[in-house]
Amino acid sequence: MKSTICNFDDWVSSVSAGERDAIEAMSASERKDAFYRDLAFGTGGLRGKLGLGSNRINSYTVGKATQGLADWLNANLEGPTVALCRDTRHGSEEFVRRAASVLAANGIKTYMYERVEPTPALSFAVRELGCSAGVNITASHNPAAYNGYKVYGADGCQITVVTAEAIQAAIDAVDPFEDVRAMPYDEAVASGLALTIDEAVIEKFVDLAAAQATGVDCSGLCVVYTPLHGVGLECVSGALAKIGVTDIRVVEEQAVQDGAFPTCPYPNPEVREALELGLELCEETKADLLFATDPDCDRLGIAVPHGGECVLLSGNEVGLLLLDMLAERAAGSGEDLSRRVAVTTVVSAPMADDLARAYGLELRRTLTGFKFVGEQIGLLESQGREADFLFGFEESYGYLAGTHARDKDAVVSSVLVCELAAHWKARGLDLYEAMQRLYAEHGFWASALLSKTYEGPEGAADMAAIMAGLRANPPAELAGVPVDQFVDYAVGAEMPAVNPSDPKPQQLPRADVLELLLAGGSRAIVRPSGTEPKVKAYVYATEATVEGADSLLASISAEVESILGGTK
């Protein structure tokens, strides 16, 4: 990688006069942040703020990334092809065409959705069309200032560690101004190197998402839905119509596709502020359920009316409720649950272990990133056990049933949460009450996600120092509770599993993740974010009562926050 000064000088001497003026108009701090590093793959691919600079998403960095991907594909595969997709964000159409232009100039045929589509539809298209790779231009749930570049493998999963490192090495070898080959987009289309994905592909994707329904009668359900200015409305509405959900009240202000996200500056369905318009409509219409999908429609958050107000459920709680319903319905149909496999992550709800034991099914815990869940589906498929996959979820509002996609899928999630609401409504409970029932059956847990921000080049060093300090001197106790086990995933670890079907444990890839397992089952997991300049801590506390769990959580969280430092 070139030095910061050389990198900056190259940009100033290579961009257009207008772009040069924009760079020179930056403040010293803006310029430093824009140029102190090159974007690199994290858990969600390349992601950064829009703008000029090597640490920004722009036509130059998209071109560099695509040239590196093309070089890697051509070096490793014969006649590779790539599926392309985009969301509603600023620049997404420009960047997806830039990717198609670069790939075409390198002799690689692309297949692009004609309009914006969900991230899981890209995962589906890669496998459906037999492509070598996929690229989606999206920054998921980040604010409007961001965009991103997600790369998928031929298996429909986001690329995992080894492949990401190989592609990153190819990208690092590319000079964004001298080495990127590009064909005019119209010429790529005319030459047959940039093709449109047939409408039948997206229709099949929606059909398969709807096919994951378990048969719960949803005809009496009233739901409120908001796509948060993103891509979800068409596919979600189509899937729900197929399972008999007809009373859908859409938040009209947020049905407009707009990358500025004018009604929700942080379009994250786990954040209450993003849901305010939906919450108002839910209360007004007396709906049974409010759900929201993020801009690229891979995450889903919900709220339910309870006690005169709308209560948001966490990603962990929705995942647990869905796992419980799917396991119960599978058992009720006479299935042998000892063959079924659920997958979650090491940072997701510990209670999933209890549910797996109660139902006698296998539960596997992967590293953070849904690509690792998808990887487990692929492993089952290679063993002739694809049908044994029951469900996958992560705490960050991502869920998947079925194997049509290999990434979290808010289209299938919308089908499942509607069934979930109807399933419990028939028993006289709302979803908040259903979750309290699960806690009463399996033990009370309280959880918190703590995150501290470390901006700029100094921030990256601070994050590294936090992790190094924890490794060198891990606490012997938290909130007076002894740390029974300290797990450093950077040196490798066995995959945690309940009721494993293989006596030989799988080994997890090395990762910058630290886990402190406390006496009695409580725990804290610390990791740097793969998509933002943050260190995250996932804290779980368990006690005999909900009050006890909440109190212990507050005490553990306070100590973990003091370890993290940084800015909220």
mmCIF file of C-alpha atoms in Angstrom, residues 67-349:
data_model
loop_
_atom_site.group_PDB
_atom_site.id
_atom_site.type_symbol
_atom_site.label_atom_id
_atom_site.label_comp_id
_atom_site.label_asym_id
_atom_site.label_seq_id
_atom_site.Cartn_x
_atom_site.Cartn_y
_atom_site.Cartn_z
ATOM 1 C CA GLN A 67 -10.568 -4.574 -11.173
ATOM 2 C CA GLY A 68 -9.064 -6.549 -8.297
ATOM 3 C CA LEU A 69 -12.079 -8.865 -8.263
ATOM 4 C CA ALA A 70 -11.823 -9.312 -12.057
ATOM 5 C CA ASP A 71 -8.103 -10.104 -11.821
ATOM 6 C CA TRP A 72 -8.777 -12.709 -9.128
ATOM 7 C CA LEU A 73 -11.674 -14.273 -11.048
ATOM 8 C CA ASN A 74 -9.752 -14.491 -14.320
ATOM 9 C CA ALA A 75 -6.715 -15.932 -12.569
ATOM 10 C CA ASN A 76 -8.716 -18.661 -10.859
ATOM 11 C CA LEU A 77 -11.692 -19.495 -13.100
ATOM 12 C CA GLU A 78 -12.437 -20.198 -16.734
ATOM 13 C CA GLY A 79 -15.063 -17.871 -18.199
ATOM 14 C CA PRO A 80 -16.326 -16.328 -14.925
ATOM 15 C CA THR A 81 -19.665 -14.511 -14.701
ATOM 16 C CA VAL A 82 -20.958 -12.112 -12.044
ATOM 17 C CA ALA A 83 -24.460 -11.181 -10.803
ATOM 18 C CA LEU A 84 -24.989 -7.533 -9.827
ATOM 19 C CA CYS A 85 -27.523 -5.787 -7.598
ATOM 20 C CA ARG A 86 -28.031 -2.412 -5.942
ATOM 21 C CA ASP A 87 -30.203 -0.645 -3.391
ATOM 22 C CA THR A 88 -31.683 2.862 -3.237
ATOM 23 C CA ARG A 89 -28.647 4.667 -1.829
ATOM 24 C CA HIS A 90 -26.977 7.668 -3.399
ATOM 25 C CA GLY A 91 -24.522 6.527 -6.035
ATOM 26 C CA SER A 92 -25.725 2.917 -6.168
ATOM 27 C CA GLU A 93 -26.825 3.026 -9.813
ATOM 28 C CA GLU A 94 -23.597 4.768 -10.876
ATOM 29 C CA PHE A 95 -21.471 2.274 -8.963
ATOM 30 C CA VAL A 96 -23.225 -0.865 -10.198
ATOM 31 C CA ARG A 97 -22.795 0.359 -13.784
ATOM 32 C CA ARG A 98 -19.155 1.123 -13.055
ATOM 33 C CA ALA A 99 -18.702 -2.436 -11.817
ATOM 34 C CA ALA A 100 -20.387 -3.824 -14.954
ATOM 35 C CA SER A 101 -18.171 -1.633 -17.151
ATOM 36 C CA VAL A 102 -14.961 -2.791 -15.484
ATOM 37 C CA LEU A 103 -15.953 -6.454 -15.521
ATOM 38 C CA ALA A 104 -16.912 -6.213 -19.207
ATOM 39 C CA ALA A 105 -13.548 -4.677 -20.090
ATOM 40 C CA ASN A 106 -11.972 -7.701 -18.442
ATOM 41 C CA GLY A 107 -14.075 -10.087 -20.517
ATOM 42 C CA ILE A 108 -16.440 -11.005 -17.681
ATOM 43 C CA LYS A 109 -20.151 -11.228 -18.410
ATOM 44 C CA THR A 110 -22.532 -9.713 -15.854
ATOM 45 C CA TYR A 111 -26.203 -10.197 -15.046
ATOM 46 C CA MET A 112 -27.880 -7.215 -13.405
ATOM 47 C CA TYR A 113 -31.329 -6.794 -11.895
ATOM 48 C CA GLU A 114 -33.243 -4.177 -13.896
ATOM 49 C CA ARG A 115 -34.246 -2.274 -10.748
ATOM 50 C CA VAL A 116 -33.296 -2.175 -7.079
ATOM 51 C CA GLU A 117 -33.774 -5.522 -5.331
ATOM 52 C CA PRO A 118 -33.108 -7.055 -1.887
ATOM 53 C CA THR A 119 -29.674 -8.330 -0.914
ATOM 54 C CA PRO A 120 -30.962 -11.922 -0.501
ATOM 55 C CA ALA A 121 -32.247 -11.748 -4.098
ATOM 56 C CA LEU A 122 -28.629 -11.237 -5.170
ATOM 57 C CA SER A 123 -27.556 -14.259 -3.124
ATOM 58 C CA PHE A 124 -30.315 -16.243 -4.834
ATOM 59 C CA ALA A 125 -29.436 -15.010 -8.330
ATOM 60 C CA VAL A 126 -25.782 -16.041 -8.003
ATOM 61 C CA ARG A 127 -26.778 -19.677 -7.514
ATOM 62 C CA GLU A 128 -29.831 -19.627 -9.771
ATOM 63 C CA LEU A 129 -27.817 -18.274 -12.710
ATOM 64 C CA GLY A 130 -24.710 -20.331 -11.957
ATOM 65 C CA CYS A 131 -22.517 -17.260 -11.555
ATOM 66 C CA SER A 132 -18.953 -17.303 -10.272
ATOM 67 C CA ALA A 133 -19.538 -14.331 -7.968
ATOM 68 C CA GLY A 134 -21.934 -11.566 -7.053
ATOM 69 C CA VAL A 135 -21.576 -7.883 -6.181
ATOM 70 C CA ASN A 136 -24.183 -5.837 -4.351
ATOM 71 C CA ILE A 137 -23.864 -2.074 -4.015
ATOM 72 C CA THR A 138 -25.326 -1.321 -0.589
ATOM 73 C CA ALA A 139 -24.419 -0.121 2.883
ATOM 74 C CA SER A 140 -27.269 -2.032 4.499
ATOM 75 C CA HIS A 141 -28.609 -0.084 7.500
ATOM 76 C CA ASN A 142 -25.906 2.614 7.701
ATOM 77 C CA PRO A 143 -26.855 6.319 7.453
ATOM 78 C CA ALA A 144 -27.277 8.058 4.098
ATOM 79 C CA ALA A 145 -23.656 9.239 4.006
ATOM 80 C CA TYR A 146 -22.509 5.633 3.445
ATOM 81 C CA ASN A 147 -22.452 3.138 0.632
ATOM 82 C CA GLY A 148 -20.731 -0.213 0.205
ATOM 83 C CA TYR A 149 -19.633 -3.101 -1.979
ATOM 84 C CA LYS A 150 -20.534 -6.640 -0.915
ATOM 85 C CA VAL A 151 -18.914 -9.555 -2.744
ATOM 86 C CA TYR A 152 -20.498 -13.015 -2.914
ATOM 87 C CA GLY A 153 -19.025 -16.344 -3.932
ATOM 88 C CA ALA A 154 -20.494 -18.943 -6.260
ATOM 89 C CA ASP A 155 -22.201 -20.542 -3.241
ATOM 90 C CA GLY A 156 -24.344 -17.446 -2.711
ATOM 91 C CA CYS A 157 -22.582 -16.547 0.561
ATOM 92 C CA GLN A 158 -20.641 -13.379 1.155
ATOM 93 C CA ILE A 159 -17.001 -14.274 0.694
ATOM 94 C CA THR A 160 -15.391 -15.753 3.773
ATOM 95 C CA VAL A 161 -11.987 -15.055 5.274
ATOM 96 C CA VAL A 162 -9.615 -16.913 2.935
ATOM 97 C CA THR A 163 -11.289 -15.695 -0.263
ATOM 98 C CA ALA A 164 -11.611 -12.149 1.095
ATOM 99 C CA GLU A 165 -7.879 -12.074 1.820
ATOM 100 C CA ALA A 166 -7.038 -13.319 -1.682
ATOM 101 C CA ILE A 167 -9.336 -10.781 -3.371
ATOM 102 C CA GLN A 168 -8.058 -8.029 -1.081
ATOM 103 C CA ALA A 169 -4.488 -8.839 -2.164
ATOM 104 C CA ALA A 170 -5.572 -8.532 -5.800
ATOM 105 C CA ILE A 171 -7.279 -5.198 -5.052
ATOM 106 C CA ASP A 172 -4.213 -3.888 -3.220
ATOM 107 C CA ALA A 173 -2.141 -4.497 -6.365
ATOM 108 C CA VAL A 174 -4.380 -2.217 -8.435
ATOM 109 C CA ASP A 175 -3.588 1.459 -9.005
ATOM 110 C CA PRO A 176 -7.038 3.115 -9.193
ATOM 111 C CA PHE A 177 -5.911 5.526 -11.917
ATOM 112 C CA GLU A 178 -3.541 3.493 -14.068
ATOM 113 C CA ASP A 179 -4.659 -0.134 -13.789
ATOM 114 C CA VAL A 180 -8.459 -0.071 -13.984
ATOM 115 C CA ARG A 181 -9.803 -1.141 -17.368
ATOM 116 C CA ALA A 182 -13.353 -0.037 -18.160
ATOM 117 C CA MET A 183 -15.692 -0.234 -21.132
ATOM 118 C CA PRO A 184 -18.474 2.345 -21.598
ATOM 119 C CA TYR A 185 -21.597 0.854 -20.056
ATOM 120 C CA ASP A 186 -23.710 1.205 -23.201
ATOM 121 C CA GLU A 187 -20.998 -0.613 -25.147
ATOM 122 C CA ALA A 188 -20.962 -3.404 -22.541
ATOM 123 C CA VAL A 189 -24.722 -3.803 -22.981
ATOM 124 C CA ALA A 190 -24.519 -3.715 -26.767
ATOM 125 C CA SER A 191 -21.739 -6.321 -26.801
ATOM 126 C CA GLY A 192 -23.744 -8.758 -24.680
ATOM 127 C CA LEU A 193 -21.362 -8.531 -21.729
ATOM 128 C CA ALA A 194 -23.875 -6.705 -19.482
ATOM 129 C CA LEU A 195 -27.207 -8.536 -19.418
ATOM 130 C CA THR A 196 -30.445 -7.949 -17.532
ATOM 131 C CA ILE A 197 -31.636 -10.642 -15.134
ATOM 132 C CA ASP A 198 -34.928 -12.083 -16.331
ATOM 133 C CA GLU A 199 -38.008 -11.131 -14.303
ATOM 134 C CA ALA A 200 -38.648 -14.840 -13.699
ATOM 135 C CA VAL A 201 -35.646 -14.941 -11.355
ATOM 136 C CA ILE A 202 -37.055 -12.420 -8.882
ATOM 137 C CA GLU A 203 -40.473 -14.071 -9.137
ATOM 138 C CA LYS A 204 -38.948 -17.430 -8.233
ATOM 139 C CA PHE A 205 -37.108 -15.856 -5.318
ATOM 140 C CA VAL A 206 -40.383 -14.490 -3.908
ATOM 141 C CA ASP A 207 -42.116 -17.836 -4.470
ATOM 142 C CA LEU A 208 -39.394 -19.686 -2.538
ATOM 143 C CA ALA A 209 -39.473 -17.161 0.305
ATOM 144 C CA ALA A 210 -43.246 -17.609 0.625
ATOM 145 C CA ALA A 211 -42.807 -21.389 0.465
ATOM 146 C CA GLN A 212 -41.022 -21.322 3.827
ATOM 147 C CA ALA A 213 -44.369 -20.631 5.536
ATOM 148 C CA THR A 214 -45.371 -23.406 7.917
ATOM 149 C CA GLY A 215 -49.117 -23.228 7.349
ATOM 150 C CA VAL A 216 -50.265 -20.910 10.144
ATOM 151 C CA ASP A 217 -53.555 -19.216 9.254
ATOM 152 C CA CYS A 218 -52.707 -15.520 8.849
ATOM 153 C CA SER A 219 -56.013 -14.413 7.347
ATOM 154 C CA GLY A 220 -57.120 -12.543 10.466
ATOM 155 C CA LEU A 221 -53.853 -10.649 10.931
ATOM 156 C CA CYS A 222 -53.476 -6.875 10.607
ATOM 157 C CA VAL A 223 -49.898 -5.690 10.103
ATOM 158 C CA VAL A 224 -48.087 -2.416 9.558
ATOM 159 C CA TYR A 225 -45.007 -2.494 7.322
ATOM 160 C CA THR A 226 -42.314 0.036 6.501
ATOM 161 C CA PRO A 227 -39.463 -0.511 4.038
ATOM 162 C CA LEU A 228 -37.602 2.550 5.430
ATOM 163 C CA HIS A 229 -37.198 4.087 1.947
ATOM 164 C CA GLY A 230 -35.453 0.931 0.757
ATOM 165 C CA VAL A 231 -36.022 -1.939 -1.651
ATOM 166 C CA GLY A 232 -38.308 -4.237 0.323
ATOM 167 C CA LEU A 233 -41.862 -3.254 -0.620
ATOM 168 C CA GLU A 234 -42.311 -5.200 -3.861
ATOM 169 C CA CYS A 235 -40.904 -8.536 -2.696
ATOM 170 C CA VAL A 236 -42.293 -8.392 0.844
ATOM 171 C CA SER A 237 -45.804 -7.499 -0.347
ATOM 172 C CA GLY A 238 -45.658 -10.259 -2.947
ATOM 173 C CA ALA A 239 -44.557 -12.891 -0.446
ATOM 174 C CA LEU A 240 -47.174 -11.918 2.140
ATOM 175 C CA ALA A 241 -49.952 -12.025 -0.435
ATOM 176 C CA LYS A 242 -49.005 -15.621 -1.183
ATOM 177 C CA ILE A 243 -49.513 -16.687 2.462
ATOM 178 C CA GLY A 244 -52.837 -14.907 2.904
ATOM 179 C CA VAL A 245 -51.750 -11.725 4.711
ATOM 180 C CA THR A 246 -54.025 -9.200 3.031
ATOM 181 C CA ASP A 247 -54.505 -6.519 5.700
ATOM 182 C CA ILE A 248 -51.178 -4.715 5.286
ATOM 183 C CA ARG A 249 -50.930 -1.033 6.173
ATOM 184 C CA VAL A 250 -47.784 0.375 4.530
ATOM 185 C CA VAL A 251 -46.155 3.494 5.969
ATOM 186 C CA GLU A 252 -46.593 5.561 2.816
ATOM 187 C CA GLU A 253 -43.993 8.213 3.659
ATOM 188 C CA GLN A 254 -41.346 5.499 3.948
ATOM 189 C CA ALA A 255 -42.522 3.508 0.922
ATOM 190 C CA VAL A 256 -40.838 6.110 -1.300
ATOM 191 C CA GLN A 257 -37.422 4.850 -2.401
ATOM 192 C CA ASP A 258 -35.001 7.586 -1.364
ATOM 193 C CA GLY A 259 -31.321 7.224 -0.510
ATOM 194 C CA ALA A 260 -31.465 10.349 1.647
ATOM 195 C CA PHE A 261 -33.783 8.510 4.086
ATOM 196 C CA PRO A 262 -35.584 11.783 4.864
ATOM 197 C CA THR A 263 -37.886 10.394 7.561
ATOM 198 C CA CYS A 264 -35.290 8.218 9.295
ATOM 199 C CA PRO A 265 -31.688 9.510 9.159
ATOM 200 C CA TYR A 266 -30.465 6.197 10.598
ATOM 201 C CA PRO A 267 -32.499 3.608 8.635
ATOM 202 C CA ASN A 268 -31.905 0.780 11.046
ATOM 203 C CA PRO A 269 -34.969 -1.297 12.026
ATOM 204 C CA GLU A 270 -33.536 -1.922 15.483
ATOM 205 C CA VAL A 271 -33.591 1.822 16.286
ATOM 206 C CA ARG A 272 -36.856 3.189 17.647
ATOM 207 C CA GLU A 273 -36.428 6.575 15.962
ATOM 208 C CA ALA A 274 -36.499 4.913 12.535
ATOM 209 C CA LEU A 275 -39.831 3.299 13.398
ATOM 210 C CA GLU A 276 -41.704 6.317 14.751
ATOM 211 C CA LEU A 277 -44.016 6.709 11.747
ATOM 212 C CA GLY A 278 -44.744 2.987 11.788
ATOM 213 C CA LEU A 279 -45.406 3.038 15.520
ATOM 214 C CA GLU A 280 -47.911 5.865 15.052
ATOM 215 C CA LEU A 281 -49.713 3.942 12.307
ATOM 216 C CA CYS A 282 -49.673 0.757 14.378
ATOM 217 C CA GLU A 283 -51.346 2.513 17.306
ATOM 218 C CA GLU A 284 -53.834 4.267 15.008
ATOM 219 C CA THR A 285 -54.905 1.070 13.216
ATOM 220 C CA LYS A 286 -54.741 -1.251 16.266
ATOM 221 C CA ALA A 287 -52.566 -3.605 14.219
ATOM 222 C CA ASP A 288 -51.247 -6.890 15.602
ATOM 223 C CA LEU A 289 -47.690 -6.253 14.458
ATOM 224 C CA LEU A 290 -45.340 -3.614 13.078
ATOM 225 C CA PHE A 291 -42.316 -4.751 11.127
ATOM 226 C CA ALA A 292 -39.630 -2.864 9.243
ATOM 227 C CA THR A 293 -36.992 -3.932 6.749
ATOM 228 C CA ASP A 294 -33.709 -2.082 6.335
ATOM 229 C CA PRO A 295 -32.784 -0.382 3.020
ATOM 230 C CA ASP A 296 -31.388 -3.530 1.346
ATOM 231 C CA CYS A 297 -34.060 -5.768 2.912
ATOM 232 C CA ASP A 298 -31.869 -8.278 4.682
ATOM 233 C CA ARG A 299 -32.661 -7.236 8.280
ATOM 234 C CA LEU A 300 -36.057 -7.027 9.937
ATOM 235 C CA GLY A 301 -37.179 -5.445 13.193
ATOM 236 C CA ILE A 302 -40.568 -5.686 14.892
ATOM 237 C CA ALA A 303 -42.733 -3.979 17.474
ATOM 238 C CA VAL A 304 -45.950 -5.292 19.027
ATOM 239 C CA PRO A 305 -48.796 -3.562 20.855
ATOM 240 C CA HIS A 306 -48.777 -4.508 24.531
ATOM 241 C CA GLY A 307 -50.289 -2.800 27.532
ATOM 242 C CA GLY A 308 -51.342 0.287 25.604
ATOM 243 C CA GLU A 309 -48.009 0.904 23.879
ATOM 244 C CA CYS A 310 -45.844 -0.598 21.156
ATOM 245 C CA VAL A 311 -42.918 -2.628 22.488
ATOM 246 C CA LEU A 312 -39.850 -3.300 20.364
ATOM 247 C CA LEU A 313 -38.412 -6.807 20.505
ATOM 248 C CA SER A 314 -34.680 -7.331 20.136
ATOM 249 C CA GLY A 315 -33.104 -9.285 17.322
ATOM 250 C CA ASN A 316 -32.253 -12.025 19.788
ATOM 251 C CA GLU A 317 -35.846 -12.225 21.030
ATOM 252 C CA VAL A 318 -37.299 -12.464 17.524
ATOM 253 C CA GLY A 319 -34.728 -15.119 16.631
ATOM 254 C CA LEU A 320 -35.589 -17.165 19.719
ATOM 255 C CA LEU A 321 -39.328 -16.894 19.117
ATOM 256 C CA LEU A 322 -38.923 -17.982 15.508
ATOM 257 C CA LEU A 323 -36.658 -20.881 16.449
ATOM 258 C CA ASP A 324 -39.180 -21.997 19.064
ATOM 259 C CA MET A 325 -42.107 -21.817 16.627
ATOM 260 C CA LEU A 326 -40.294 -23.614 13.805
ATOM 261 C CA ALA A 327 -39.080 -26.365 16.136
ATOM 262 C CA GLU A 328 -42.502 -26.794 17.708
ATOM 263 C CA ARG A 329 -44.267 -26.998 14.351
ATOM 264 C CA ALA A 330 -41.673 -29.421 12.964
ATOM 265 C CA ALA A 331 -42.059 -31.630 16.018
ATOM 266 C CA GLY A 332 -45.843 -31.418 15.728
ATOM 267 C CA SER A 333 -45.669 -32.707 12.157
ATOM 268 C CA GLY A 334 -43.812 -35.797 13.348
ATOM 269 C CA GLU A 335 -40.297 -34.815 12.253
ATOM 270 C CA ASP A 336 -37.232 -36.289 13.923
ATOM 271 C CA LEU A 337 -35.701 -33.119 15.326
ATOM 272 C CA SER A 338 -32.453 -34.890 16.208
ATOM 273 C CA ARG A 339 -31.513 -34.494 12.531
ATOM 274 C CA ARG A 340 -32.453 -30.814 12.259
ATOM 275 C CA VAL A 341 -29.787 -28.121 12.505
ATOM 276 C CA ALA A 342 -30.154 -24.518 13.623
ATOM 277 C CA VAL A 343 -27.285 -22.056 13.283
ATOM 278 C CA THR A 344 -26.532 -18.850 15.129
ATOM 279 C CA THR A 345 -23.394 -16.916 16.092
ATOM 280 C CA VAL A 346 -21.105 -16.755 19.091
ATOM 281 C CA VAL A 347 -22.426 -13.262 19.906
ATOM 282 C CA SER A 348 -26.113 -14.207 19.728
ATOM 283 C CA ALA A 349 -28.577 -15.272 22.446
#
